[in-house]
CSV table of C-alpha atoms and ligand atoms in Angstrom, one decimal:
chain,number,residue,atom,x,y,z
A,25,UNK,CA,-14.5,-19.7,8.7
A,26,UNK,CA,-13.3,-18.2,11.8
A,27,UNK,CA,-13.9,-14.6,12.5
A,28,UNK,CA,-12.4,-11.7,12.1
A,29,UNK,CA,-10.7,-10.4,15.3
A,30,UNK,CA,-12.6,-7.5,16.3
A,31,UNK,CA,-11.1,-6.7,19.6
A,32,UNK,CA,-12.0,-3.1,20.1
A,33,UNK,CA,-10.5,-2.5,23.5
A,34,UNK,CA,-7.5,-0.2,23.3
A,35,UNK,CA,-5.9,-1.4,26.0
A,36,UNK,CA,-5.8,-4.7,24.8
A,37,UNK,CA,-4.8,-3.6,21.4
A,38,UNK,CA,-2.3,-1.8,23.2
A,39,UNK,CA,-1.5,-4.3,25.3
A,40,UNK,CA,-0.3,-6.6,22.5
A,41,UNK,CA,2.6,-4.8,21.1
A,42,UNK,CA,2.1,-3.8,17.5
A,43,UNK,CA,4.1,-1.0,16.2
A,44,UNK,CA,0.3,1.0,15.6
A,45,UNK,CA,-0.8,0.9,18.9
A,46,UNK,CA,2.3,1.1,20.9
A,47,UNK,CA,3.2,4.6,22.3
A,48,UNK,CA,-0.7,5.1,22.5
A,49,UNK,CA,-2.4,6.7,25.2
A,50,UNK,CA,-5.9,7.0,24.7
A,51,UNK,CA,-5.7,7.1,21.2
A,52,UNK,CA,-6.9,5.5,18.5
A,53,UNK,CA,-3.8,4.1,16.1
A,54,UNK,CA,-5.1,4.9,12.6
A,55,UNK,CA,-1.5,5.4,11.0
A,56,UNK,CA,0.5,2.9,10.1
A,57,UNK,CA,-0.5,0.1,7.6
A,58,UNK,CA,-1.4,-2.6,10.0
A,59,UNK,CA,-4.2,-4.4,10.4
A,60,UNK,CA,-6.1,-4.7,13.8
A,61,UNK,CA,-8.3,-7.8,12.4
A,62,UNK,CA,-5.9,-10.4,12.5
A,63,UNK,CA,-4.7,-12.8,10.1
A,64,UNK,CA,-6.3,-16.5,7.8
A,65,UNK,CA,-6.7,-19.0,10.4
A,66,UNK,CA,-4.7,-21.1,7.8
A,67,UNK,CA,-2.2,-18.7,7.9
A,68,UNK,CA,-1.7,-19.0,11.9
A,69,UNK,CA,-1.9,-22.7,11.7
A,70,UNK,CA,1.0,-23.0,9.1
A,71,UNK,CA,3.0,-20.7,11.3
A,72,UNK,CA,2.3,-22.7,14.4
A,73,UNK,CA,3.4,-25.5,12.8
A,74,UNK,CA,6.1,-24.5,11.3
A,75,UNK,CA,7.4,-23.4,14.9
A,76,UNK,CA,6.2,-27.1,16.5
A,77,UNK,CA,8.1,-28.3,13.3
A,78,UNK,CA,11.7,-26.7,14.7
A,79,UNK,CA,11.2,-24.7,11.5
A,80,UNK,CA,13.4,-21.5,12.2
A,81,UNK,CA,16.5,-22.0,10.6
A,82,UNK,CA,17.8,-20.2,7.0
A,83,UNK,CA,15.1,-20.4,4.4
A,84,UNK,CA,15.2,-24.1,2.6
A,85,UNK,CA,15.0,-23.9,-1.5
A,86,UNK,CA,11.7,-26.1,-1.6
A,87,UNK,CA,10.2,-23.3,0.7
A,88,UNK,CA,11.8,-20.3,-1.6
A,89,UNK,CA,10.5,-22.2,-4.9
A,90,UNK,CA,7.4,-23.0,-2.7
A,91,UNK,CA,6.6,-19.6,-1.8
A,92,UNK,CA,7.4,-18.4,-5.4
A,93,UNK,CA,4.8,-21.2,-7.1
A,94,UNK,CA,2.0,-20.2,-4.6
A,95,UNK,CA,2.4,-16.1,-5.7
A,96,UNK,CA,2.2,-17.3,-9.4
A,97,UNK,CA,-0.7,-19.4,-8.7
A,98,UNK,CA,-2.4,-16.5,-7.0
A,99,UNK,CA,-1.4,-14.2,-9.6
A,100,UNK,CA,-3.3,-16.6,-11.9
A,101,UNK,CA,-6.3,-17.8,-10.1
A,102,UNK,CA,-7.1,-14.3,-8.4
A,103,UNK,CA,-6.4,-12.0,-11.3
A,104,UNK,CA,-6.3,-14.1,-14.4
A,105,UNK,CA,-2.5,-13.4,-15.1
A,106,UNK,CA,-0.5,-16.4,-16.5
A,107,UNK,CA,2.9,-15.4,-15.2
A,108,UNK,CA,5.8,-18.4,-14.9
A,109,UNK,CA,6.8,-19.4,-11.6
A,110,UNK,CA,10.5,-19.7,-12.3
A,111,UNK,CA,9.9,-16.2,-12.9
A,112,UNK,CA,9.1,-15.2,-9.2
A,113,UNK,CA,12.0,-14.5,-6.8
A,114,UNK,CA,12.4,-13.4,-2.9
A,115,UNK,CA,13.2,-10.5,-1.2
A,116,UNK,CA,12.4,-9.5,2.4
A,117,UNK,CA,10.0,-6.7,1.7
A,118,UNK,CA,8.4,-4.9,-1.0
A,119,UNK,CA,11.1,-1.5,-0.3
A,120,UNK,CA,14.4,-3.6,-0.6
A,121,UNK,CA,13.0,-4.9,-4.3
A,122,UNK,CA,12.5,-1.0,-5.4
A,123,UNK,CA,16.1,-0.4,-3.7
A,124,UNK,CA,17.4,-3.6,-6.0
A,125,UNK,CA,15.3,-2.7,-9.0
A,126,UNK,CA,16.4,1.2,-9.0
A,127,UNK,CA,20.4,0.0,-8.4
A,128,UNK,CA,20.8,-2.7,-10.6
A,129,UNK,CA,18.6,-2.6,-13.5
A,130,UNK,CA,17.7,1.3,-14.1
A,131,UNK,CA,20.6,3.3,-15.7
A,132,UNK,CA,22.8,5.2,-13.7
A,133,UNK,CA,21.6,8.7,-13.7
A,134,UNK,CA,17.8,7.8,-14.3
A,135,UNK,CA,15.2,10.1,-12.0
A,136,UNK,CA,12.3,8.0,-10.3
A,137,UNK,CA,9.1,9.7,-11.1
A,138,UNK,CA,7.0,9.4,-8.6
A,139,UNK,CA,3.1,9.8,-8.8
A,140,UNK,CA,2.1,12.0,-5.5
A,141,UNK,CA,0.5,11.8,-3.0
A,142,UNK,CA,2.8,8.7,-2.4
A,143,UNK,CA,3.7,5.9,0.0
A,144,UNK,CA,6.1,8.2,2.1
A,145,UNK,CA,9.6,6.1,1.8
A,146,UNK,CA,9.1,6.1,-1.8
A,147,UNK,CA,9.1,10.1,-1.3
A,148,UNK,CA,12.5,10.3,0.0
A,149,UNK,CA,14.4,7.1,0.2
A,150,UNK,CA,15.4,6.9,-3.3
A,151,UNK,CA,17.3,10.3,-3.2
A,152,UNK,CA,19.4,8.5,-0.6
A,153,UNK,CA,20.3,5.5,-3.0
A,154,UNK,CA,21.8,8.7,-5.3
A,155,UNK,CA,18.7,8.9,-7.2
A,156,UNK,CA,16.6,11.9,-8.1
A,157,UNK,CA,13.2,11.7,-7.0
A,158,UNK,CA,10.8,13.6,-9.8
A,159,UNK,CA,7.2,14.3,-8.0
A,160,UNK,CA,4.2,14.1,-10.3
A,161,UNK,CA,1.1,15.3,-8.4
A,162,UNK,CA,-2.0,13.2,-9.5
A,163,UNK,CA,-5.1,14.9,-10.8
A,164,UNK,CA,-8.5,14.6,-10.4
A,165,UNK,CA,-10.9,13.1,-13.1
A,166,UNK,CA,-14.5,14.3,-13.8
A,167,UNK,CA,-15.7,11.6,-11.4
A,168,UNK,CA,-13.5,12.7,-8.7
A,169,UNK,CA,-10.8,10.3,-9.1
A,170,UNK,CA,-7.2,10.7,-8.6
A,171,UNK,CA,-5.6,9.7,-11.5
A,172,UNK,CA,-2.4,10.1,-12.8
A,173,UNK,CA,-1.4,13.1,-15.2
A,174,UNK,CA,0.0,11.5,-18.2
A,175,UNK,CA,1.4,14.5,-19.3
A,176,UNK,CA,3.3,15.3,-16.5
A,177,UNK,CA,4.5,11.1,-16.6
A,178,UNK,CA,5.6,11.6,-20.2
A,179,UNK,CA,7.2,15.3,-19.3
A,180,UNK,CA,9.2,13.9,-16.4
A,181,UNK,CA,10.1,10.5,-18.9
A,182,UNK,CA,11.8,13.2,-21.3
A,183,UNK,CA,15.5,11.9,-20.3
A,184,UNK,CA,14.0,8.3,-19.7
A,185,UNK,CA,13.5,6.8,-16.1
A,186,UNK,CA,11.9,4.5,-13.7
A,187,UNK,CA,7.4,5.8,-12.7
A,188,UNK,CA,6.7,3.9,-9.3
A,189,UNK,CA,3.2,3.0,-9.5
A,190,UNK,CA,1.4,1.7,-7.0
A,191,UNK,CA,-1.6,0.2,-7.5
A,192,UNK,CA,-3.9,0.2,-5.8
A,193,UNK,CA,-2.7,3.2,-4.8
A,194,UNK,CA,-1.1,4.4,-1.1
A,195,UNK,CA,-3.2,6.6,0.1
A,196,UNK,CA,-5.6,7.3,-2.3
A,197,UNK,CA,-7.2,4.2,-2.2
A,198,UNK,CA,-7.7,4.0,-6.2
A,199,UNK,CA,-8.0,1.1,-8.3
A,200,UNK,CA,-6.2,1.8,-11.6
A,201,UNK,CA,-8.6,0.2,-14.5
A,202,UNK,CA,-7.0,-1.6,-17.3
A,203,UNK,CA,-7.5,1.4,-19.9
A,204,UNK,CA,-5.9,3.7,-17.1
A,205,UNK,CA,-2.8,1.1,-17.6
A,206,UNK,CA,-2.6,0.7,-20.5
A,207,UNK,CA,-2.3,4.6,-21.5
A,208,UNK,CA,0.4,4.2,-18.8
A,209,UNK,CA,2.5,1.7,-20.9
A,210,UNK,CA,2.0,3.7,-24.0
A,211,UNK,CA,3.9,6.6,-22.7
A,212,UNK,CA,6.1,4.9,-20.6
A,213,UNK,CA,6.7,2.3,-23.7
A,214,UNK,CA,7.5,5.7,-26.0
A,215,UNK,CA,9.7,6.7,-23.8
A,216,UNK,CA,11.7,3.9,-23.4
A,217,UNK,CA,11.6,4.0,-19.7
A,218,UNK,CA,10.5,1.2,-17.2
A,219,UNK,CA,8.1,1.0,-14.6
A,220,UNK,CA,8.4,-0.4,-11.1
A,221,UNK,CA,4.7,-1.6,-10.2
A,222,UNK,CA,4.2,-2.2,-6.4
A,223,UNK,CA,1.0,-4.3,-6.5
A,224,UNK,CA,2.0,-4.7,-2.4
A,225,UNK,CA,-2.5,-4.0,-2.2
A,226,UNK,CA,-3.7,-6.2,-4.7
A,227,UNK,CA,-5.8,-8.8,-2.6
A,228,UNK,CA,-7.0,-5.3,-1.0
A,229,UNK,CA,-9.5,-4.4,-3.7
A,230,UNK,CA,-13.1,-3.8,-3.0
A,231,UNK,CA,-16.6,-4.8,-4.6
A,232,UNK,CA,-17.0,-3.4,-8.0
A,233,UNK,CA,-13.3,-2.7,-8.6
A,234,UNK,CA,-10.7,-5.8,-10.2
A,235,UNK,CA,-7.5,-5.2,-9.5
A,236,UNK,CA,-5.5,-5.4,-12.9
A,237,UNK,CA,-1.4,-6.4,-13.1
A,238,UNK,CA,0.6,-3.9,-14.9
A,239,UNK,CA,3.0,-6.5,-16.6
A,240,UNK,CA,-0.2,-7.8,-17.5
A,241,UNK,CA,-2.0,-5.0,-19.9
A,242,UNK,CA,0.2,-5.5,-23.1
A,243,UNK,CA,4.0,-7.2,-23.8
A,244,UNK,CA,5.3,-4.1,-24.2
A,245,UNK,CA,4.5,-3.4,-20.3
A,246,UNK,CA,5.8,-7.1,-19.2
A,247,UNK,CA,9.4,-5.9,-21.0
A,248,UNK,CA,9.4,-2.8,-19.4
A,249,UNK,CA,8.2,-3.3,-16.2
A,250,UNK,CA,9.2,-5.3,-12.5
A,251,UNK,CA,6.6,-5.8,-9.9
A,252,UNK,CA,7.0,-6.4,-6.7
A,253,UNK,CA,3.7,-7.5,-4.6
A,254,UNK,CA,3.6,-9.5,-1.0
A,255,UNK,CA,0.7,-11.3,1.2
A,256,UNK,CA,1.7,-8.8,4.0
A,257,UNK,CA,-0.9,-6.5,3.6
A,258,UNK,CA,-3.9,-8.6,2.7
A,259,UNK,CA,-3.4,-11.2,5.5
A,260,UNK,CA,-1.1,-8.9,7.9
A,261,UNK,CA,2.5,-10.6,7.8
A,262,UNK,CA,4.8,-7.6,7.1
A,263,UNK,CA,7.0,-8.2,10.0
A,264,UNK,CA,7.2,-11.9,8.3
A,265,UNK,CA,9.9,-10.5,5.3
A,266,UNK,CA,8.9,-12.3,2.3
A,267,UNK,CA,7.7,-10.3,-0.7
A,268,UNK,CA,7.5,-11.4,-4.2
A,269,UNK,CA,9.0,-10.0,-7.4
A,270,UNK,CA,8.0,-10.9,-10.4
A,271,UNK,CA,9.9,-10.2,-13.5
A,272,UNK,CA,8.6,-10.7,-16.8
A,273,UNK,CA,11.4,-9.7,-18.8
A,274,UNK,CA,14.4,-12.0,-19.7
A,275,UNK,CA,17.1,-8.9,-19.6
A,276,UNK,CA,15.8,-7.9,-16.2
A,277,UNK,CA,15.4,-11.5,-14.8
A,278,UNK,CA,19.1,-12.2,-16.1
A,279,UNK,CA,20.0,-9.0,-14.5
A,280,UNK,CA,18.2,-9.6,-11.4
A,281,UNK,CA,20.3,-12.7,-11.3
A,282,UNK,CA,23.3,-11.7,-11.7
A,283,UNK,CA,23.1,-9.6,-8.1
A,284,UNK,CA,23.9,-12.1,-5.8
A,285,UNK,CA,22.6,-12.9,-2.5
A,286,UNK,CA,19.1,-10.6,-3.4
A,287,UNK,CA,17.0,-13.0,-1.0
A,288,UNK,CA,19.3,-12.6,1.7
A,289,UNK,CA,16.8,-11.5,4.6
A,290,UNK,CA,13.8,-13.3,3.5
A,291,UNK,CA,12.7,-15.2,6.3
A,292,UNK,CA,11.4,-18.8,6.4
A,293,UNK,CA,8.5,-18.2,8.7
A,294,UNK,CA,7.6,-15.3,6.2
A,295,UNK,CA,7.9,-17.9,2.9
A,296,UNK,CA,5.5,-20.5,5.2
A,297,UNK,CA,3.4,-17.7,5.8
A,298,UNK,CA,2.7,-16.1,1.9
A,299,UNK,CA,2.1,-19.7,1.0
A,300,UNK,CA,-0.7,-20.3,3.2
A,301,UNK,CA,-1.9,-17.0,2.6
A,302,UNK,CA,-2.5,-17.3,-1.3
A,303,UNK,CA,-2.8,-21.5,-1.6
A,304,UNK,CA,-5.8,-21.1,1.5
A,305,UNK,CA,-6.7,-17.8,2.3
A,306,UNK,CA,-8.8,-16.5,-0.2
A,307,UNK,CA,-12.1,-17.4,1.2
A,308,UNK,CA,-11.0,-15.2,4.4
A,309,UNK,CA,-9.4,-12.4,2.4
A,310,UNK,CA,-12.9,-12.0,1.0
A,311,UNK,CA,-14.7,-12.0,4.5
A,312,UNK,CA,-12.1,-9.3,5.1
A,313,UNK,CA,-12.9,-7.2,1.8
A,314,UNK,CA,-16.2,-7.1,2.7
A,315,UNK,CA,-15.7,-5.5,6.5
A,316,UNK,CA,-13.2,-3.4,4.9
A,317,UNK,CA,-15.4,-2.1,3.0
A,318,UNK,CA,-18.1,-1.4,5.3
A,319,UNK,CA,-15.3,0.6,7.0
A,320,UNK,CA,-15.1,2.5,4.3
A,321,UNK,CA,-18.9,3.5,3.9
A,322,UNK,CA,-19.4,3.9,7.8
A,323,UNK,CA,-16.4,6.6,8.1
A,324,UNK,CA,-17.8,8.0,4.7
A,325,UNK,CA,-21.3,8.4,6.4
A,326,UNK,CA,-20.2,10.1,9.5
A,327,UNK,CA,-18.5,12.6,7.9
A,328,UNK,CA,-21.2,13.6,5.7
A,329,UNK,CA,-23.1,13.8,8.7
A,330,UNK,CA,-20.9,15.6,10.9
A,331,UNK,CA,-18.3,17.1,8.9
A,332,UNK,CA,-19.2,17.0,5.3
A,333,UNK,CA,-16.4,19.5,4.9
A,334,UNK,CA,-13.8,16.9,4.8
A,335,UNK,CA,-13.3,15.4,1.3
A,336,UNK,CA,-13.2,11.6,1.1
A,337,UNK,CA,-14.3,8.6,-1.4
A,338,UNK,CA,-14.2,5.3,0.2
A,339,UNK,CA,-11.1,3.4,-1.3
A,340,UNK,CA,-11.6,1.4,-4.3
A,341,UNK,CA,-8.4,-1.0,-2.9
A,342,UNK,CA,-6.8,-0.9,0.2
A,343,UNK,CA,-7.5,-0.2,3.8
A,344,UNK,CA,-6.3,3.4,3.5
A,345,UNK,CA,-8.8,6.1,3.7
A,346,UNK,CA,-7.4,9.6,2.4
A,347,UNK,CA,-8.7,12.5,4.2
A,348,UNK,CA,-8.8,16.0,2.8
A,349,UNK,CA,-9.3,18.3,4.9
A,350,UNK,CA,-7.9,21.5,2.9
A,351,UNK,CA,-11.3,22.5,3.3
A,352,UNK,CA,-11.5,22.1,7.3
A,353,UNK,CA,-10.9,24.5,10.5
A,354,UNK,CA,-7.2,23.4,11.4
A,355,UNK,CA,-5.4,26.3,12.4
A,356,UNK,CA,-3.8,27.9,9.2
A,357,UNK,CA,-0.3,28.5,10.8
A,358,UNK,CA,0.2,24.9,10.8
A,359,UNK,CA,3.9,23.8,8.7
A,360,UNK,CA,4.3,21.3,6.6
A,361,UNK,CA,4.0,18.0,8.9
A,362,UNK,CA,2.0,19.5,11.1
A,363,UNK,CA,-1.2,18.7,10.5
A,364,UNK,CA,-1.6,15.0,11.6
A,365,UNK,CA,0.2,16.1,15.0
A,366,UNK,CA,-2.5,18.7,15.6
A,367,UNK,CA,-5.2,16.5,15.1
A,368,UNK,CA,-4.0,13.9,16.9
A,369,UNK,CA,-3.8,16.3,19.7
A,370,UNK,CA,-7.2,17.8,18.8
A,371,UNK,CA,-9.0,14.1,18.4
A,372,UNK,CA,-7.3,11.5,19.7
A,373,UNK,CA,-6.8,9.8,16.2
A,374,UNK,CA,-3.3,9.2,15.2
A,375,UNK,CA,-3.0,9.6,11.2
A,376,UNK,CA,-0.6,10.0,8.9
A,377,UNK,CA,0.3,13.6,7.6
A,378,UNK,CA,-0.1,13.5,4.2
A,379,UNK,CA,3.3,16.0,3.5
A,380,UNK,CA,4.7,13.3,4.2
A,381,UNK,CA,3.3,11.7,0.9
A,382,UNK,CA,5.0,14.0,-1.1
A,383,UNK,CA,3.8,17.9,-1.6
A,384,UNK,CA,0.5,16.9,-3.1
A,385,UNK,CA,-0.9,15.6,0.1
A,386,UNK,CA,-0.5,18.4,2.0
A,387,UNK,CA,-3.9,19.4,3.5
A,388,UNK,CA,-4.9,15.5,3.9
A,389,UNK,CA,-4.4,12.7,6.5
A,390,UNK,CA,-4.5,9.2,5.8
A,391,UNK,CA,-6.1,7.5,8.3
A,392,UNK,CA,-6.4,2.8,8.2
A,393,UNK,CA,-9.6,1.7,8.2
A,394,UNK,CA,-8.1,-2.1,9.6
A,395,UNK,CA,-9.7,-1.7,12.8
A,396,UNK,CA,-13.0,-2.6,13.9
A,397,UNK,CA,-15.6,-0.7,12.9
A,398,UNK,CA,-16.7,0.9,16.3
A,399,UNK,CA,-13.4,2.0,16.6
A,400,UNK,CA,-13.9,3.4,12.9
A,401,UNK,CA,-17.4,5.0,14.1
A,402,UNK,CA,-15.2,6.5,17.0
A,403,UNK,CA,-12.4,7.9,14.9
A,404,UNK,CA,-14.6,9.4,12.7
A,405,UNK,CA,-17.1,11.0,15.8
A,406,UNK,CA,-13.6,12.5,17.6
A,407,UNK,CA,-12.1,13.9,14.1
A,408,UNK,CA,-15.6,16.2,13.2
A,409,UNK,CA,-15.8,17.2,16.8
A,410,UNK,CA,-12.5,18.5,16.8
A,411,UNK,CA,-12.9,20.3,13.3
A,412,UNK,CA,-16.0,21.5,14.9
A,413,UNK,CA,-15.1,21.7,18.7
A,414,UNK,CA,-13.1,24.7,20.3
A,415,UNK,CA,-9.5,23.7,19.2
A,416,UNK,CA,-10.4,24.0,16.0
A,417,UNK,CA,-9.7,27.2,14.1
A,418,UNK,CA,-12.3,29.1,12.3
A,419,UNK,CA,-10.0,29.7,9.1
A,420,UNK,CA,-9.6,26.6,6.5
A,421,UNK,CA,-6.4,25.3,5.9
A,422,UNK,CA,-6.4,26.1,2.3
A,423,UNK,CA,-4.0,24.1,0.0
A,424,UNK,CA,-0.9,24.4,1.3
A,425,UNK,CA,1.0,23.3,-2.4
A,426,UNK,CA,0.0,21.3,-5.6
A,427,UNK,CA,-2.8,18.2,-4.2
A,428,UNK,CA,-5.3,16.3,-5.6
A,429,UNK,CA,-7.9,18.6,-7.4
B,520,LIG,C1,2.4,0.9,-1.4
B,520,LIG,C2,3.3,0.3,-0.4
B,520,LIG,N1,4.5,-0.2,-0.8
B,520,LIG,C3,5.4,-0.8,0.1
B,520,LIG,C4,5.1,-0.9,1.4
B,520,LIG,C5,6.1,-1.4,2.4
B,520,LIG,O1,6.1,-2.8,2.1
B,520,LIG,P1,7.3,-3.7,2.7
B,520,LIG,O2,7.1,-3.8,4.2
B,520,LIG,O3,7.1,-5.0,2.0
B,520,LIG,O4,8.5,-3.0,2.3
B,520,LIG,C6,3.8,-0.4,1.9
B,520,LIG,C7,3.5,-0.5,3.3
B,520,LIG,O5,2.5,0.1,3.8
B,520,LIG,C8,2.9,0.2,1.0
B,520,LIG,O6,1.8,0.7,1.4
């Protein structure tokens, strides 16, 4: 198995043009959800020859069915879910089948409830598709978890509507278990309302956690439910366009069908791409799980060294680590949005703010743990000296609004 890349030197990072390093200078990109380490061998292979192969026209039907068959396999191999193939269908990315889903097969009127903190287009896209966006801040279990407030699901469900959950979860990092899911589907199925499950993280789940399909928990949740899940994040082909959609129900497959021209954008090189991935990348993807998730225990030991002040669990799933740092010296006069700026001023590290995750994360930072790890140890050395060093304030930010308890 060939390595993982573990080029560590900024400017060559830098050098190479991804959207997280670019506009760096002397920073370490920790924001976007990219992946410094590379992609399956396999996967570069297939793309190379597809290019030899003159293969860059409009995307051929035995590649569409092709790539749809090799996301069903995976489904079935990795997580032991029997869905159909013919029940699989393109779109470019993972946001254009929540933008399809919401349009053409929620009712007009319906409200998405939203589980925050969020992935931050899910926070305010949807409001410009004409839909109202209902925040339901997650809560925190007796073992620390973030989990979702049922509650507060079924309160926001009163008038029916769509929950986005996405799991594992952007930026928590949780793995929802199958009894967490399954109380999710009763409410949801009470309701009468549907679910759009972004599983865009499933290969991304860590030792000890299995990473459990909604559609999969009951039939009740494969009527109600669409989800949408891609290879871009486990092998690092986003800017490939090819994500998956699975729908398990014959009214929304027949709806879903009716819309035409709903793979338009899905590109050929992306379909090659998300085959290789699942039909030969699995032994790589778990070679990746387990760097990832030394990531996540090397960040989670610094900072109980050197700043134990900032809150964090290593992710059960993804490559997302979810900083709080309510409890930290940032300056308390910071707005809204402004904490990620300040510390990327203070450290060096660029992060994600988490206001922008909806108003439960404000007071965090999500920060990608894709890198190599010296440049993890590095982040996480720069970040406690600037809580600690002279920028920082000597007040805590205190919770700015509703987070994570
Ligand atoms: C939870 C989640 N959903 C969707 C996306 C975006 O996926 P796509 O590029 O397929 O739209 C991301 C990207 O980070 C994500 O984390």
């Amino acid at each position: 198995m060939a390595p993982l890349d573990l080029t560590d030197d900024p400017t060559v990072l830098r050098a190479r043009g991804s959207l997280k390093w670019t506009g760096t200078r002397g920073e370490i990109a920790a924001w976007v959800a990219e992946s410094d380490l590379g992609t399956a061998p396999m996967v570069t292979a297939a793309l190379h020859d597809a290019v030899d192969r003159g293969l860059t026209g409009y995307l051929p039907p035995y590649e569409r069915s092709g790539a749809a068959r090799s996301c069903a396999d995976w489904q079935c191999r990795r997580y032991g879910w029997d869905v159909d193939a013919e029940r699989v269908r393109l779109v470019p990315d993972v946001v254009q089948a929540l933008q399809l889903t919401v349009a053409h097969l929620m009712p007009p009127d319906a409200p998405v409830v939203l589980p925050t903190p969020a992935y931050m287009p899910f926070v305010d896209l949807p409001a410009s598709w004409g839909r109202e966006v209902v925040q339901v801040p997650m809560v925190t279990d007796d073992r620390g978890r973030a989990v979702l407030d049922l509650q507060a699901v079924d309160a926001a469900l009163a008038e029916g509507g769509m929950v986005v959950l996405v799991n594992p979860h952007n930026p928590t990092g949780r793995v929802h278990t199958r009894d967490e899911l399954a109380a999710l589907a009763a409410v949801v199925e009470a309701r009468g309302a549907t679910v759009f499950a972004d599983e865009i993280h499933a290969p991304l789940v860590h030792a000890g956690h299995h990473h459990v399909p909604y559609a999969s928990v009951s039939a009740a949740a494969a009527q109600h439910s669409v989800t949408a899940t891609a290879a871009s994040k486990g092998w690092n082909v986003a800017g490939l366009k090819c994500a998956q959609v699975l729908l398990t129900s014959d009214e929304h497959l027949a709806a879903w069908d009716a819309v035409p021209h709903t793979a338009e954008g899905v590109s050929t090189l992306g379909a090659v791409a998300a085959m290789a991935a699942y039909d030969d990348g699995e032994a790589w993807l778990d070679e990746l799980l387990v760097y990832l998730g030394a990531n996540g225990r090397l960040l989670a030991e610094v900072l109980a060294a050197e700043a134990p002040e900032v809150g964090f669990r290593a992710p059960e799933g993804t490559y997302l680590a979810w900083l709080d740092l309510r409890g930290a010296a940032v300056p308390g006069d910071l707005a809204p949005g402004e904490l990620a700026r300040w510390l990327r001023r203070a450290s060096g590290v660029t992060t994600v703010d988490g206001a922008r995750c909806g108003t439960a994360g404000r007071g965090f930072v999500r920060l990608n743990l894709a890198m190599p790890a010296s440049l993890v140890e590095e982040a996480a050395h720069r970040i406690a000296a600037a809580l600690h060093g002279p920028s920082a304030a000597r007040t805590t930010a205190g919770p700015a609004g509703p987070a994570p308890r």
